Coordinates of C-alpha atoms in Angstrom, one line a residue:
Chain A
M1 CA 125.2 112.4 101.1
S2 CA 125.2 109.6 103.6
N3 CA 122.1 108.0 105.1
K4 CA 122.7 109.5 108.6
S5 CA 122.2 113.0 107.3
L6 CA 118.8 112.3 105.8
F7 CA 115.5 112.1 107.6
I8 CA 113.8 110.0 105.0
K9 CA 113.7 106.4 105.8
S10 CA 115.2 104.1 103.2
G11 CA 114.0 100.8 101.9
F12 CA 114.2 98.3 99.2
V13 CA 111.7 97.4 96.5
R14 CA 109.5 94.9 98.2
A15 CA 105.9 93.7 98.1
P16 CA 104.3 92.6 101.3
L17 CA 104.0 88.8 101.4
Q18 CA 104.7 88.5 97.6
N19 CA 101.5 90.4 96.8
G20 CA 100.6 90.0 93.2
V21 CA 102.7 86.8 92.6
G22 CA 99.7 84.8 93.8
R23 CA 96.6 86.7 94.6
Y24 CA 96.5 90.5 94.9
V25 CA 95.4 92.1 98.1
C26 CA 94.6 95.8 98.0
Q27 CA 96.8 97.4 100.6
L28 CA 94.5 100.4 101.2
Q29 CA 92.6 99.7 104.3
R30 CA 90.4 102.8 104.6
I31 CA 90.2 106.1 102.9
V32 CA 88.5 109.2 104.5
L33 CA 87.2 112.1 102.4
K34 CA 86.7 115.3 104.3
F35 CA 85.1 118.2 102.4
C36 CA 82.9 121.2 102.7
K37 CA 79.5 121.1 101.2
S38 CA 79.5 124.7 100.0
H39 CA 83.1 126.1 99.7
G40 CA 84.6 126.5 96.3
G41 CA 87.8 124.7 97.1
S42 CA 85.9 121.4 97.6
R43 CA 84.4 121.6 94.1
G44 CA 86.7 118.9 92.7
I45 CA 86.0 116.4 95.5
R46 CA 82.3 117.1 95.5
D47 CA 82.3 116.3 91.8
F48 CA 84.2 113.1 92.5
I49 CA 81.7 112.1 95.2
E50 CA 78.7 112.8 93.0
Q51 CA 80.0 111.0 90.0
D52 CA 82.8 108.5 90.6
L53 CA 82.7 107.6 94.3
V54 CA 80.1 104.8 94.2
D55 CA 81.9 103.1 91.4
F56 CA 85.2 103.3 93.3
A57 CA 83.6 101.8 96.4
K58 CA 82.1 99.0 94.3
N59 CA 85.5 98.2 92.5
S60 CA 87.5 98.1 95.8
P61 CA 85.3 96.0 98.2
G62 CA 88.2 95.5 100.6
T63 CA 88.6 99.2 101.3
V64 CA 86.3 101.1 103.6
V65 CA 85.3 104.6 102.4
Y66 CA 84.2 107.3 104.9
L67 CA 82.6 110.5 103.8
K68 CA 82.8 113.3 106.4
P69 CA 81.3 116.7 105.4
R70 CA 82.8 119.5 107.6
R71 CA 81.6 123.1 107.6
H72 CA 84.2 125.7 106.5
R73 CA 87.1 123.3 106.4
S74 CA 89.4 122.7 103.4
P75 CA 89.1 119.3 101.7
V76 CA 91.4 116.5 102.7
I77 CA 91.9 112.8 101.9
V78 CA 93.4 110.5 104.5
A79 CA 94.4 107.0 103.4
E80 CA 95.4 104.3 105.9
Y81 CA 97.2 101.2 104.8
L82 CA 97.6 97.6 106.0
N83 CA 101.1 98.2 107.1
G84 CA 100.0 101.1 109.4
D85 CA 101.0 104.0 107.2
R86 CA 98.8 107.1 107.1
V87 CA 98.9 109.4 104.1
W88 CA 97.3 112.8 104.6
M89 CA 96.7 114.7 101.3
S90 CA 95.1 118.1 100.9
V91 CA 92.9 118.3 97.8
H92 CA 92.0 121.9 98.2
Q93 CA 91.4 123.5 94.8
K94 CA 92.2 120.3 92.9
T95 CA 90.1 119.5 89.9
H96 CA 87.9 116.4 89.6
S97 CA 90.3 114.7 87.2
E98 CA 93.3 115.4 89.4
I99 CA 91.5 113.9 92.4
T100 CA 90.5 110.8 90.4
K101 CA 94.2 110.2 89.5
W102 CA 95.4 110.8 93.1
I103 CA 92.9 108.4 94.5
E104 CA 93.9 105.8 92.0
N105 CA 97.5 106.4 93.1
L106 CA 96.6 106.0 96.7
R107 CA 94.6 102.8 96.0
T108 CA 97.4 101.1 94.2
Q109 CA 100.4 102.0 96.5
Q110 CA 101.3 99.8 99.4
G111 CA 102.0 102.4 102.0
D112 CA 103.6 105.9 102.1
V113 CA 106.0 105.4 99.2
A114 CA 106.8 109.0 99.1
A115 CA 108.4 108.7 102.6
T116 CA 110.8 105.9 101.5
R117 CA 114.1 106.4 99.7
L118 CA 114.8 103.4 97.5
R119 CA 118.2 102.1 98.1
K120 CA 118.2 100.0 94.9
Y121 CA 115.8 100.1 92.0
Q122 CA 115.8 96.3 91.5
Y123 CA 115.1 93.4 93.8
T124 CA 115.3 89.7 93.2
D125 CA 115.0 86.6 95.3
H126 CA 117.4 84.7 92.8
P127 CA 120.4 86.9 92.0
S128 CA 122.2 84.1 90.2
I129 CA 120.7 81.3 88.2
Q130 CA 123.7 79.2 87.1
G131 CA 125.8 80.1 90.2
P132 CA 127.8 83.2 90.9
W133 CA 131.2 83.7 89.3
T134 CA 134.3 82.3 90.9
P135 CA 137.8 82.7 89.6
F136 CA 137.6 79.0 88.4
T137 CA 134.3 79.4 86.4
F138 CA 135.9 79.8 83.0
K139 CA 139.2 78.1 83.6
D140 CA 140.4 74.8 82.1
P141 CA 139.2 71.9 84.4
E142 CA 142.6 70.3 84.0
L143 CA 143.9 72.9 86.5
N144 CA 142.2 70.7 89.1
T145 CA 144.7 67.9 88.7
A146 CA 147.7 69.8 87.4
V147 CA 151.0 70.1 89.3
L148 CA 152.0 73.7 89.3
P149 CA 154.3 75.2 88.1
D150 CA 153.3 73.7 84.7
P151 CA 154.8 75.0 81.4
K152 CA 151.4 74.7 79.7
F153 CA 149.6 76.8 82.3
G154 CA 152.5 79.2 82.7
A155 CA 153.0 79.9 79.0
N156 CA 153.1 83.5 78.0
N157 CA 150.3 83.4 75.5
R158 CA 147.6 85.6 77.1
L159 CA 148.0 88.5 74.6
P160 CA 148.1 88.1 70.8
V161 CA 151.4 88.5 68.9
S162 CA 152.3 92.2 68.6
A163 CA 153.7 93.8 65.5
T164 CA 157.1 94.3 67.1
E165 CA 157.2 90.6 68.1
K166 CA 156.2 89.6 64.6
L167 CA 159.1 91.6 63.1
R168 CA 161.5 90.1 65.6
L169 CA 160.4 86.5 64.8
L170 CA 160.7 87.3 61.0
F171 CA 164.2 88.6 61.7
E172 CA 165.2 85.5 63.6
K173 CA 163.8 83.3 60.8
Q174 CA 165.8 85.4 58.3
K175 CA 169.0 85.0 60.3
L176 CA 168.5 81.2 60.5
S177 CA 167.8 81.0 56.7
D178 CA 170.9 83.2 56.1
V179 CA 173.0 80.8 58.2
Q180 CA 171.6 77.9 56.2
T181 CA 172.3 79.4 52.8
A182 CA 175.7 80.4 54.0
E183 CA 176.2 76.7 54.8
Chain B
M1 CA 118.1 129.3 55.6
L2 CA 115.2 127.6 54.0
R3 CA 114.0 131.0 52.8
N4 CA 117.2 131.4 50.9
L5 CA 116.7 128.2 49.1
I6 CA 113.0 128.7 48.3
L7 CA 113.1 132.2 47.0
P8 CA 115.4 131.6 44.0
F9 CA 113.2 128.7 42.9
T10 CA 110.1 130.9 42.7
R11 CA 110.6 133.4 39.9
T12 CA 108.5 136.0 41.5
N13 CA 109.5 138.9 43.8
I14 CA 108.4 138.1 47.2
Q15 CA 109.2 140.3 50.1
V16 CA 109.3 138.4 53.4
N17 CA 109.1 140.5 56.5
S18 CA 109.7 138.6 59.7
V19 CA 109.1 140.4 62.9
R20 CA 110.5 139.0 66.1
N21 CA 108.5 139.2 69.4
K22 CA 105.4 140.5 67.7
Q23 CA 102.7 141.3 70.2
K24 CA 100.0 138.8 69.9
K25 CA 96.5 140.3 70.1
V26 CA 94.2 138.5 72.5
P27 CA 90.5 139.3 72.7
K28 CA 89.7 141.1 76.0
V29 CA 87.9 139.0 78.6
D30 CA 85.9 140.6 81.3
K31 CA 87.9 139.2 84.3
K32 CA 85.3 140.2 86.9
L33 CA 82.5 138.3 85.1
Q34 CA 84.7 135.3 84.6
A35 CA 85.7 135.3 88.3
A36 CA 82.0 135.6 89.3
A37 CA 81.0 132.7 87.0
E38 CA 83.9 130.5 88.3
S39 CA 83.0 131.3 91.9
L40 CA 79.4 130.5 91.4
A41 CA 80.2 127.2 89.6
S42 CA 82.6 126.2 92.4
R43 CA 80.2 127.0 95.2
G44 CA 77.2 125.4 93.6
F45 CA 73.8 126.8 94.3
L46 CA 70.4 125.2 94.7
R47 CA 67.7 127.8 93.8
P48 CA 64.9 127.5 96.2
N49 CA 62.6 125.8 93.7
K50 CA 59.7 123.8 94.9
P51 CA 59.8 120.2 93.8
W52 CA 57.3 119.1 91.2
D53 CA 56.3 115.6 90.4
P54 CA 53.8 115.6 87.5
P55 CA 50.7 113.5 88.2
V56 CA 49.5 111.1 85.6
D57 CA 46.4 113.1 84.6
I58 CA 48.1 116.4 84.3
E59 CA 47.7 116.5 80.6
E60 CA 43.9 116.3 80.6
K61 CA 43.7 118.9 83.4
I62 CA 45.7 121.4 81.5
L63 CA 43.8 120.8 78.3
K64 CA 40.5 121.2 80.1
I65 CA 41.6 124.6 81.5
C66 CA 42.7 125.7 78.0
V67 CA 39.5 124.5 76.4
S68 CA 37.4 126.3 79.0
N69 CA 39.2 129.5 78.1
G70 CA 38.5 129.1 74.4
L71 CA 41.7 127.5 73.2
N72 CA 42.6 124.2 71.6
T73 CA 45.9 122.4 71.3
N74 CA 48.6 124.2 69.2
S75 CA 46.9 127.6 69.5
E76 CA 48.9 130.5 70.8
F77 CA 47.7 132.8 73.6
D78 CA 46.0 135.7 71.9
S79 CA 46.4 138.3 74.5
L80 CA 48.3 138.7 77.7
A81 CA 45.1 138.8 79.7
L82 CA 44.1 135.4 78.3
K83 CA 47.6 134.0 79.0
F84 CA 47.4 135.3 82.6
S85 CA 44.0 133.8 83.2
V86 CA 45.0 130.4 81.8
L87 CA 48.3 130.3 83.8
N88 CA 46.6 131.5 87.0
S89 CA 43.9 128.8 86.8
C90 CA 46.6 126.2 86.1
Y91 CA 48.4 127.3 89.3
E92 CA 45.3 127.2 91.3
E93 CA 44.6 123.7 90.1
T94 CA 48.1 122.2 90.6
G95 CA 49.9 124.5 93.0
H96 CA 52.9 124.7 90.6
S97 CA 53.4 128.0 88.9
V98 CA 55.5 129.1 85.9
P99 CA 58.6 131.0 87.2
N100 CA 59.2 134.5 85.8
S101 CA 62.3 133.5 83.9
L102 CA 60.3 131.0 81.8
L103 CA 57.2 133.1 81.2
H104 CA 58.5 134.3 77.8
T105 CA 59.1 130.7 76.7
I106 CA 55.4 129.7 77.0
E107 CA 53.8 130.8 73.8
T108 CA 51.5 127.9 72.8
V109 CA 49.4 125.4 74.7
D110 CA 52.0 122.7 73.7
D111 CA 54.7 124.7 75.6
L112 CA 52.5 124.8 78.6
L113 CA 51.9 121.1 78.5
S114 CA 55.6 120.3 78.2
F115 CA 56.3 122.7 81.2
Y116 CA 53.9 120.9 83.4
E117 CA 55.2 117.5 82.4
T118 CA 58.8 118.2 83.3
P119 CA 59.6 117.0 86.9
I120 CA 61.6 119.3 89.2
N121 CA 64.0 117.5 91.6
V122 CA 65.5 119.6 94.4
L123 CA 67.5 116.8 95.9
T124 CA 71.3 117.7 95.9
P125 CA 73.4 114.8 94.6
F126 CA 74.9 114.4 98.1
D127 CA 71.5 114.0 99.6
A128 CA 70.6 111.6 96.8
L129 CA 73.5 109.4 98.1
K130 CA 71.5 109.0 101.3
K131 CA 68.6 107.5 99.5
M132 CA 70.2 105.2 97.0
D133 CA 71.6 101.8 97.7
L134 CA 75.2 102.1 98.6
P135 CA 77.8 99.4 98.7
K136 CA 78.6 98.0 102.1
N137 CA 82.1 99.5 102.3
L138 CA 80.9 103.1 101.8
H139 CA 79.8 105.0 104.9
V140 CA 78.4 108.5 104.4
Q141 CA 78.0 110.9 107.3
E142 CA 74.9 112.8 106.0
D143 CA 74.5 115.5 108.6
Y144 CA 77.2 117.2 110.6
V145 CA 78.0 115.8 113.9
R146 CA 78.2 118.9 116.1
F147 CA 79.1 119.2 119.7
H148 CA 77.0 121.1 122.2
P149 CA 77.7 120.7 125.9
D150 CA 74.1 120.6 126.8
K151 CA 73.2 117.9 124.3
D152 CA 76.4 115.8 124.7
T153 CA 75.8 112.2 125.5
L154 CA 79.3 110.8 125.4
F155 CA 81.3 112.9 127.9
N156 CA 78.8 114.7 130.1
G157 CA 79.3 118.0 128.4
A158 CA 83.1 118.0 128.6
T159 CA 84.5 119.5 125.5
A160 CA 87.6 118.3 123.7
F161 CA 88.6 121.9 123.0
P162 CA 88.3 123.9 126.3
Q163 CA 87.8 127.6 126.1
S164 CA 87.0 127.2 122.4
S165 CA 83.5 128.4 121.4
T166 CA 81.5 127.4 118.3
I167 CA 80.3 130.5 116.6
V168 CA 77.8 130.2 113.8
T169 CA 77.5 133.3 111.7
G170 CA 74.9 133.7 109.0
L171 CA 71.2 134.1 109.4
K172 CA 70.0 130.8 107.8
A173 CA 72.8 128.8 109.4
K174 CA 72.0 130.1 112.9
K175 CA 68.6 128.5 112.7
K176 CA 70.0 125.2 111.5
Y177 CA 73.1 124.8 113.7
E178 CA 73.6 125.8 117.3
G179 CA 76.8 127.3 118.5
Y180 CA 77.8 127.8 122.1
N181 CA 80.0 130.1 124.1
A182 CA 82.7 128.4 126.0
K183 CA 83.8 129.5 129.5
R184 CA 87.1 131.3 129.0
S185 CA 88.2 132.1 132.5
W186 CA 87.5 130.5 135.9
P187 CA 85.6 131.3 138.1

């Protein structure tokens, strides 16, 4: 699946203007609750309006809340964000607790996150602290002034002695000692 | 497997019958009643009660009426005729009568007093929002903003939805909200 075959826009994990590092600015600009005063599908949102709405408005003073009662229309929440995104959500037949959770979700997101495919799940401004790896990072600094080819740097000592090599060395030693005893 | 271990330990003869997929018996619920109750709860209803705000001197008024009919506090109504005369005179004095559904609950003068002291508020919670002090960032549209070409002030009667009429059905709603019939063909 490549990007050109997808309609969803892609993005990275970012916060607008380092939101939260210093002060936190609520990204929800306005939220509009449209509901019917008598239809059963608006029961959840009506309960929310009667019980939790004023507290919600008090807790988020930077967000404007509009209440629009509409006859014979199904209930809908429209959230608009500071980056221009507009999220339309139908809350028809949703319960009071579900709506509370969705509204909390809308309040804390920074735009239409559902419309963005995350390319990476991490983001950092400082990918490397001590400097990125180079091929000379863990090498002997004497390499800087060495004249290559150098027998010390060209020695075949990368791998440990294998069992076969050990046997061969033992054999050589034995041959030498045999020659010595023969002498 | 556990059964095989446990049984030899108990020296009694236990017969364990296990039945797979046994039908669980559930008590029958009247679905129609449940549906009606759900629908009523969702719609919400406001019975056309008249509002009642008990005045300060209501207690002495009621007691005066009861005493004049030959009762003192804590006494029960002896006969239905007596009860009727007492309740009727209370209604004539105050304008607030006992509804039929609560008649059987009023047995003593104390019950009558407590009935007259309970206030009845007919304001819906949504209407209550209009009255209370709202935070500045909350804007409530209390009444519907409806379009009628004759009463339009913004666009000289030009509708945003041409050929589209607003039809209000329902007897009570017709008195409250005006619909209109849009012109569907020209001329």
